[in-house]
CSV table of C-alpha atoms in Angstrom, one decimal:
chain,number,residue,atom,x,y,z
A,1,UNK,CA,14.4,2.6,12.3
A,2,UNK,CA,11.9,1.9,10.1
A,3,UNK,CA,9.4,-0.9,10.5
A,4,UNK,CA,10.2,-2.8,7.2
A,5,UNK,CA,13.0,-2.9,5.6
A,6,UNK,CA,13.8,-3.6,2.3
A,7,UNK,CA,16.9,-3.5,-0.6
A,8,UNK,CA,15.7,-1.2,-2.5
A,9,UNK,CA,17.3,-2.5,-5.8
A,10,UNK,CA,17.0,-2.2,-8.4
A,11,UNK,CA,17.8,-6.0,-9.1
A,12,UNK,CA,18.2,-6.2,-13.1
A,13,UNK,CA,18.5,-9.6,-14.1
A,14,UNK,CA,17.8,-11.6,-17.0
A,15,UNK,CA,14.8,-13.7,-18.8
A,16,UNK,CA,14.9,-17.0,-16.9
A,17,UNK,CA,16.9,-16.1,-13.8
A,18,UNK,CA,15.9,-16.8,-10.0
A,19,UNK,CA,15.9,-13.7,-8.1
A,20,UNK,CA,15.3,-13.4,-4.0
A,21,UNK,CA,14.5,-10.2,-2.2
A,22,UNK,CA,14.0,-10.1,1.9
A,23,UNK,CA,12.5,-8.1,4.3
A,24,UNK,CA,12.8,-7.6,8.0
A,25,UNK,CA,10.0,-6.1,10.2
A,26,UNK,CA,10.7,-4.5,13.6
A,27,UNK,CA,7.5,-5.6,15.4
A,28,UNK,CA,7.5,-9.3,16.3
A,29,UNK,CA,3.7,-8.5,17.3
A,30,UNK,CA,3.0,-7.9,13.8
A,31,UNK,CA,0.1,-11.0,12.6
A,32,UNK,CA,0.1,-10.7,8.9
A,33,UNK,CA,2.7,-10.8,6.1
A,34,UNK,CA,1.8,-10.2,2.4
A,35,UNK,CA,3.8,-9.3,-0.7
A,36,UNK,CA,2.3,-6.8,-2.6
A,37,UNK,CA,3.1,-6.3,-6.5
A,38,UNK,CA,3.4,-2.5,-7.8
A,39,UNK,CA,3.9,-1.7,-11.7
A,40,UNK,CA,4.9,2.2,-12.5
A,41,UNK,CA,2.4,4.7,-11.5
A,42,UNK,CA,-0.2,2.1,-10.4
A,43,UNK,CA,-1.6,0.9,-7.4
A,44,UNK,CA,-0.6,-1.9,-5.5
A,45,UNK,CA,-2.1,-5.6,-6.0
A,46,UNK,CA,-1.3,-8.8,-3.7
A,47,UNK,CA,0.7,-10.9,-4.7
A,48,UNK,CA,0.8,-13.5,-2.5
A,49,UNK,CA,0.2,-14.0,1.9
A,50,UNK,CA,3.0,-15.4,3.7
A,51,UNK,CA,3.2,-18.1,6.1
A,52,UNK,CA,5.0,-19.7,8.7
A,53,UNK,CA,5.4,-22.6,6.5
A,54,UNK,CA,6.1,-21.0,3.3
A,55,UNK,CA,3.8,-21.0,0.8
A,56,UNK,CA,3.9,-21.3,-3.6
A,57,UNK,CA,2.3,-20.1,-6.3
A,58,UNK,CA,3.7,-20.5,-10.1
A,59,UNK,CA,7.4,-19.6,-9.8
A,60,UNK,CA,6.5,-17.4,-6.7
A,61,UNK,CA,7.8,-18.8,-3.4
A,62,UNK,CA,7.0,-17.0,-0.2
A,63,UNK,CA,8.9,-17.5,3.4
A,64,UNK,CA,8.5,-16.5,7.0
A,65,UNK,CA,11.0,-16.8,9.7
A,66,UNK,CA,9.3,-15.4,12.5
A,67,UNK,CA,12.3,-15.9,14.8
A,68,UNK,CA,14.5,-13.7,12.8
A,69,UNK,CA,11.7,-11.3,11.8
A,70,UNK,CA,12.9,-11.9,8.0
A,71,UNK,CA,9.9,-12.5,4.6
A,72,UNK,CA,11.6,-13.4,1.7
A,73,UNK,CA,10.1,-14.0,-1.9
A,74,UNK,CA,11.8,-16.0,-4.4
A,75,UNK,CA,11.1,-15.3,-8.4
A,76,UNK,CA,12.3,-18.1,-10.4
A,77,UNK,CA,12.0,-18.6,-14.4
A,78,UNK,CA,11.4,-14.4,-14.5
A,79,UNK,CA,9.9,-13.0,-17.2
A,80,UNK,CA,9.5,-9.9,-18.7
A,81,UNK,CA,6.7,-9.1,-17.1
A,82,UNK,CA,7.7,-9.6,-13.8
A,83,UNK,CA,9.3,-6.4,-13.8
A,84,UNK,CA,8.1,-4.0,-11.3
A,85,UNK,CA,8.2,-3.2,-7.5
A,86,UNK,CA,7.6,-5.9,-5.0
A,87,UNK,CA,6.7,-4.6,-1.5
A,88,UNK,CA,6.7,-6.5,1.6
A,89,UNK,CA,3.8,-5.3,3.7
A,90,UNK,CA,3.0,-6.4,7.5
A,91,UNK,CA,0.2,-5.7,9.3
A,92,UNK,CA,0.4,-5.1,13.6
A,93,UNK,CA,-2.7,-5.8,15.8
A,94,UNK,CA,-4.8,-3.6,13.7
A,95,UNK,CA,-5.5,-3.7,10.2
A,96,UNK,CA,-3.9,-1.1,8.9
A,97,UNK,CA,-1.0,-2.4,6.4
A,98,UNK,CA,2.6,-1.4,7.1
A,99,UNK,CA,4.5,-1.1,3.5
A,100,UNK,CA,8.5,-1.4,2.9
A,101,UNK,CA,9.5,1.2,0.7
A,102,UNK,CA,10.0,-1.6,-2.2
A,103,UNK,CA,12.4,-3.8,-4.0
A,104,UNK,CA,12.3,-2.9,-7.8
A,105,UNK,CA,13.3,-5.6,-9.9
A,106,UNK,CA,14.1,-5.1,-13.7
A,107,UNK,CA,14.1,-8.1,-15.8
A,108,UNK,CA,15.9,-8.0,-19.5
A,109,UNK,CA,15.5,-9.8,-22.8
B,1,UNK,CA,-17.7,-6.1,-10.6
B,2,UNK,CA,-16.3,-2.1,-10.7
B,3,UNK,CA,-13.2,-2.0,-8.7
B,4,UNK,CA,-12.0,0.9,-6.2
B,5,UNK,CA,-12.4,4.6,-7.7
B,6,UNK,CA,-10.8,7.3,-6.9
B,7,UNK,CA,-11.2,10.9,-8.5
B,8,UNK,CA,-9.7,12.8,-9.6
B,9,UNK,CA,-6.1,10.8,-10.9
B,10,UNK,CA,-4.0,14.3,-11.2
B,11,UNK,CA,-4.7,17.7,-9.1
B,12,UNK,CA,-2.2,20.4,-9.1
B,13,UNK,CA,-3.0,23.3,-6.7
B,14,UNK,CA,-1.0,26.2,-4.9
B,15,UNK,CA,0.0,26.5,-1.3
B,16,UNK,CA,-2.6,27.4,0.7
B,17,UNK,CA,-5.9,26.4,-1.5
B,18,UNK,CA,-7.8,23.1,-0.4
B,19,UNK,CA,-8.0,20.1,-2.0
B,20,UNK,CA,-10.9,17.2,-1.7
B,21,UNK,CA,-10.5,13.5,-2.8
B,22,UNK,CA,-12.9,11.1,-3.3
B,23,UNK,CA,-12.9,7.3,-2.9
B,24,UNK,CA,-15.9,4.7,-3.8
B,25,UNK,CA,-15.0,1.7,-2.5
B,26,UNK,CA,-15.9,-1.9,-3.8
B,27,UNK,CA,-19.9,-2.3,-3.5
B,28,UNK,CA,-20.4,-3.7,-0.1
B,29,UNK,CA,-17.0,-3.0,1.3
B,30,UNK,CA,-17.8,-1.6,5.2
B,31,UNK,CA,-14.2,-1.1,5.8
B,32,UNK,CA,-12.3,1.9,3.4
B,33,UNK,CA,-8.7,2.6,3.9
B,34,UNK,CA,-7.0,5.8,3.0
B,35,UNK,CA,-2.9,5.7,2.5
B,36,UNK,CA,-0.4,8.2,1.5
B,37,UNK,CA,2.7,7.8,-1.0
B,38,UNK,CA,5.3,11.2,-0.8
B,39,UNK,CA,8.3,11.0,-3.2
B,40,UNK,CA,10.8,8.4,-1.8
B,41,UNK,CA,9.0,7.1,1.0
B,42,UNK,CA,6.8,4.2,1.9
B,43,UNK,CA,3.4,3.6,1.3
B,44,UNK,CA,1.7,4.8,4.7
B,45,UNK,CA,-1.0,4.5,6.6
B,46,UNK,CA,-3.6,7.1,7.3
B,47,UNK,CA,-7.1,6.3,8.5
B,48,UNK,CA,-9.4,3.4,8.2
B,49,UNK,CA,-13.0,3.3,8.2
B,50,UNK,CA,-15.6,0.9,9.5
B,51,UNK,CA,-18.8,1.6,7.4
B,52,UNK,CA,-19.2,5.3,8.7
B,53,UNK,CA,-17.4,5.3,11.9
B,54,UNK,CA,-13.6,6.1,11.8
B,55,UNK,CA,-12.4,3.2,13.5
B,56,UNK,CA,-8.5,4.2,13.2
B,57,UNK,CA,-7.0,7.5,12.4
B,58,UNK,CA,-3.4,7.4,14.2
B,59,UNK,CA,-1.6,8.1,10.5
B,60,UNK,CA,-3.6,11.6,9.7
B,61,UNK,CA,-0.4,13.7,9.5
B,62,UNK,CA,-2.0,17.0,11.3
B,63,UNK,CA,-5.6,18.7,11.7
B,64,UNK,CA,-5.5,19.9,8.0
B,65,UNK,CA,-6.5,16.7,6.7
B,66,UNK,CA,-9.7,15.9,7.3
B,67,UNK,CA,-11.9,12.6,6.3
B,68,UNK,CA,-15.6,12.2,6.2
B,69,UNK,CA,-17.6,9.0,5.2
B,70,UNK,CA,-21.1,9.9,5.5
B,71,UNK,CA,-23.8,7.1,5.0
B,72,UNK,CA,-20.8,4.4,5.1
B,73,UNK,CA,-20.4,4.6,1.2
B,74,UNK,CA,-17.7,7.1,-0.3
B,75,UNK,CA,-15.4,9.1,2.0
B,76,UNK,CA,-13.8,12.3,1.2
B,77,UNK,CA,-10.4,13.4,2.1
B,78,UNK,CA,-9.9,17.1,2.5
B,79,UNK,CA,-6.9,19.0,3.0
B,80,UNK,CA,-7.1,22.7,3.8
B,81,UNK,CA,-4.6,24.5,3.8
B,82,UNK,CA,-3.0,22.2,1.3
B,83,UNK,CA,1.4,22.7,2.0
B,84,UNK,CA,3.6,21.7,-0.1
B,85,UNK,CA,5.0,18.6,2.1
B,86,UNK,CA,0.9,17.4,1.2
B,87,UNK,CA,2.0,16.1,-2.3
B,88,UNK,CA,2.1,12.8,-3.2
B,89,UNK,CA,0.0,9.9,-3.8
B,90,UNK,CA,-3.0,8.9,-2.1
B,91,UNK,CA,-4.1,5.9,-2.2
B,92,UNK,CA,-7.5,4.3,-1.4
B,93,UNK,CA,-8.4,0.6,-0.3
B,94,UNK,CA,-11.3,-1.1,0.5
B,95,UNK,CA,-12.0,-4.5,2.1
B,96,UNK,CA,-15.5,-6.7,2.8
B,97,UNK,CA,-14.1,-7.9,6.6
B,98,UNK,CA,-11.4,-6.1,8.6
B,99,UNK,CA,-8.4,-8.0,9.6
B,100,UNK,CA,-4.8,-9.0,7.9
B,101,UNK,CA,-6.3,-12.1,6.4
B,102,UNK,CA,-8.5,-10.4,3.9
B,103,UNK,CA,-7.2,-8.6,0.8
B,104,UNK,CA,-7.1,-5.0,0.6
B,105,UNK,CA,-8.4,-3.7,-2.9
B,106,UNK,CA,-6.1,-0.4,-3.8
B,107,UNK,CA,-7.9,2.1,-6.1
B,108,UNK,CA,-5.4,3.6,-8.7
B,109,UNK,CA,-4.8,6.5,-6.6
B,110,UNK,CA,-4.8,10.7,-6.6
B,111,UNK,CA,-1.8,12.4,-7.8
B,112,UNK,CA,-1.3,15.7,-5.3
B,113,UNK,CA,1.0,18.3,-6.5
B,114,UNK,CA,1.3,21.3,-4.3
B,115,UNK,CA,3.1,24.1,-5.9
């Protein structure tokens, strides 16, 4: 099983719609929870940390159920240039980070 | 301020040959991450660096890989003999303080075809 999991898509929706993707993580050790933004044949760049509470930023909305071992990020108002592939990263005791193989998301005129 | 580096962007080499990346990490970043992208798979981890000292190598697939940081400021990754399961992308990433909290900078990674 791998450590996180993702849907890897793609999710192709239109300009303006509200789009989720989740993530589960097998270690309930794990400290630190991040989603990372990936545009084609670049490198990764954070997007936002995750907390507990849930945290916002612009139409981004990031939650963590550490119970059910679940992140989820929630795109509302998408644009074109939200397009690309969102990973949901985790990192254990150490501080190497643990990537999900990605949720691409495709967002048309 | 100059973000991660990483040379060179492409390399195409033949089974068997050796191959040497480089990294420069942010100016003053003590801890440099290396990570390793092959076709359809996750982003994974391979070895992190405190300044000089290898602090964590548990991801370094086999003893053909081999990573060097001398004088705590660019690292080299070697791989000799390259195979062909050694292709991918490599990616770089450097942070100022270890730990989850702080954001790891991703240089634009090495593109490693093995033929």
């Amino acid at each position: 099983r791998k450590e996180v999991e993702q849907d890897p898509g793609p999710f192709n929706v239109p300009e303006g719609a509200t789009v989720a993707f989740n993530c589960t993580y097998s270690n309930s050790a794990s400290q630190s929870f991040f989603w990372y933004r990936q545009d084609c044949r670049k490198e990764p760049k954070l997007l936002m940390s995750v907390y507990s509470s849930g945290n916002e930023d612009g139409r981004f909305t990031a939650q963590l159920n550490r119970a059910s071992q679940y992140i989820s990020l929630l795109i509302r108002d998408s644009k074109l240039s939200d397009s690309a592939t969102y990973l949901c990263v985790v990192t254990p005791f150490t501080d190497k980070l643990i990537f999900g193989t990605g949720t691409r998301l495709q967002v048309f005129p | 301020e100059a973000g991660v580096t990483q040379f060179p962007s492409h390399s195409v080499i033949e089974k068997g040959q050796t191959v040497t990346l480089r990294c420069d990490p942010i100016s003053g970043h003590d801890n440099l991450y290396w990570y390793r992208r092959v076709m359809g798979k996750e982003i994974k981890f391979l070895l992190h660096f405190v300044k000089e000292s290898k602090q964590d190598e548990s991801g370094m697939p086999n003893n053909r890989f081999l990573a060097e940081r001398t004088g705590g400021t660019y690292s080299t990754l070697k791989v000799q003999p390259a195979e062909l399961e050694d292709s991918g992308v490599y990616f770089c990433a450097s942070s100022q303080v270890p730990g989850g909290e702080e954001t790891q900078y991703f240089g634009p990674g090495t593109r490693l075809l093995v033929l």
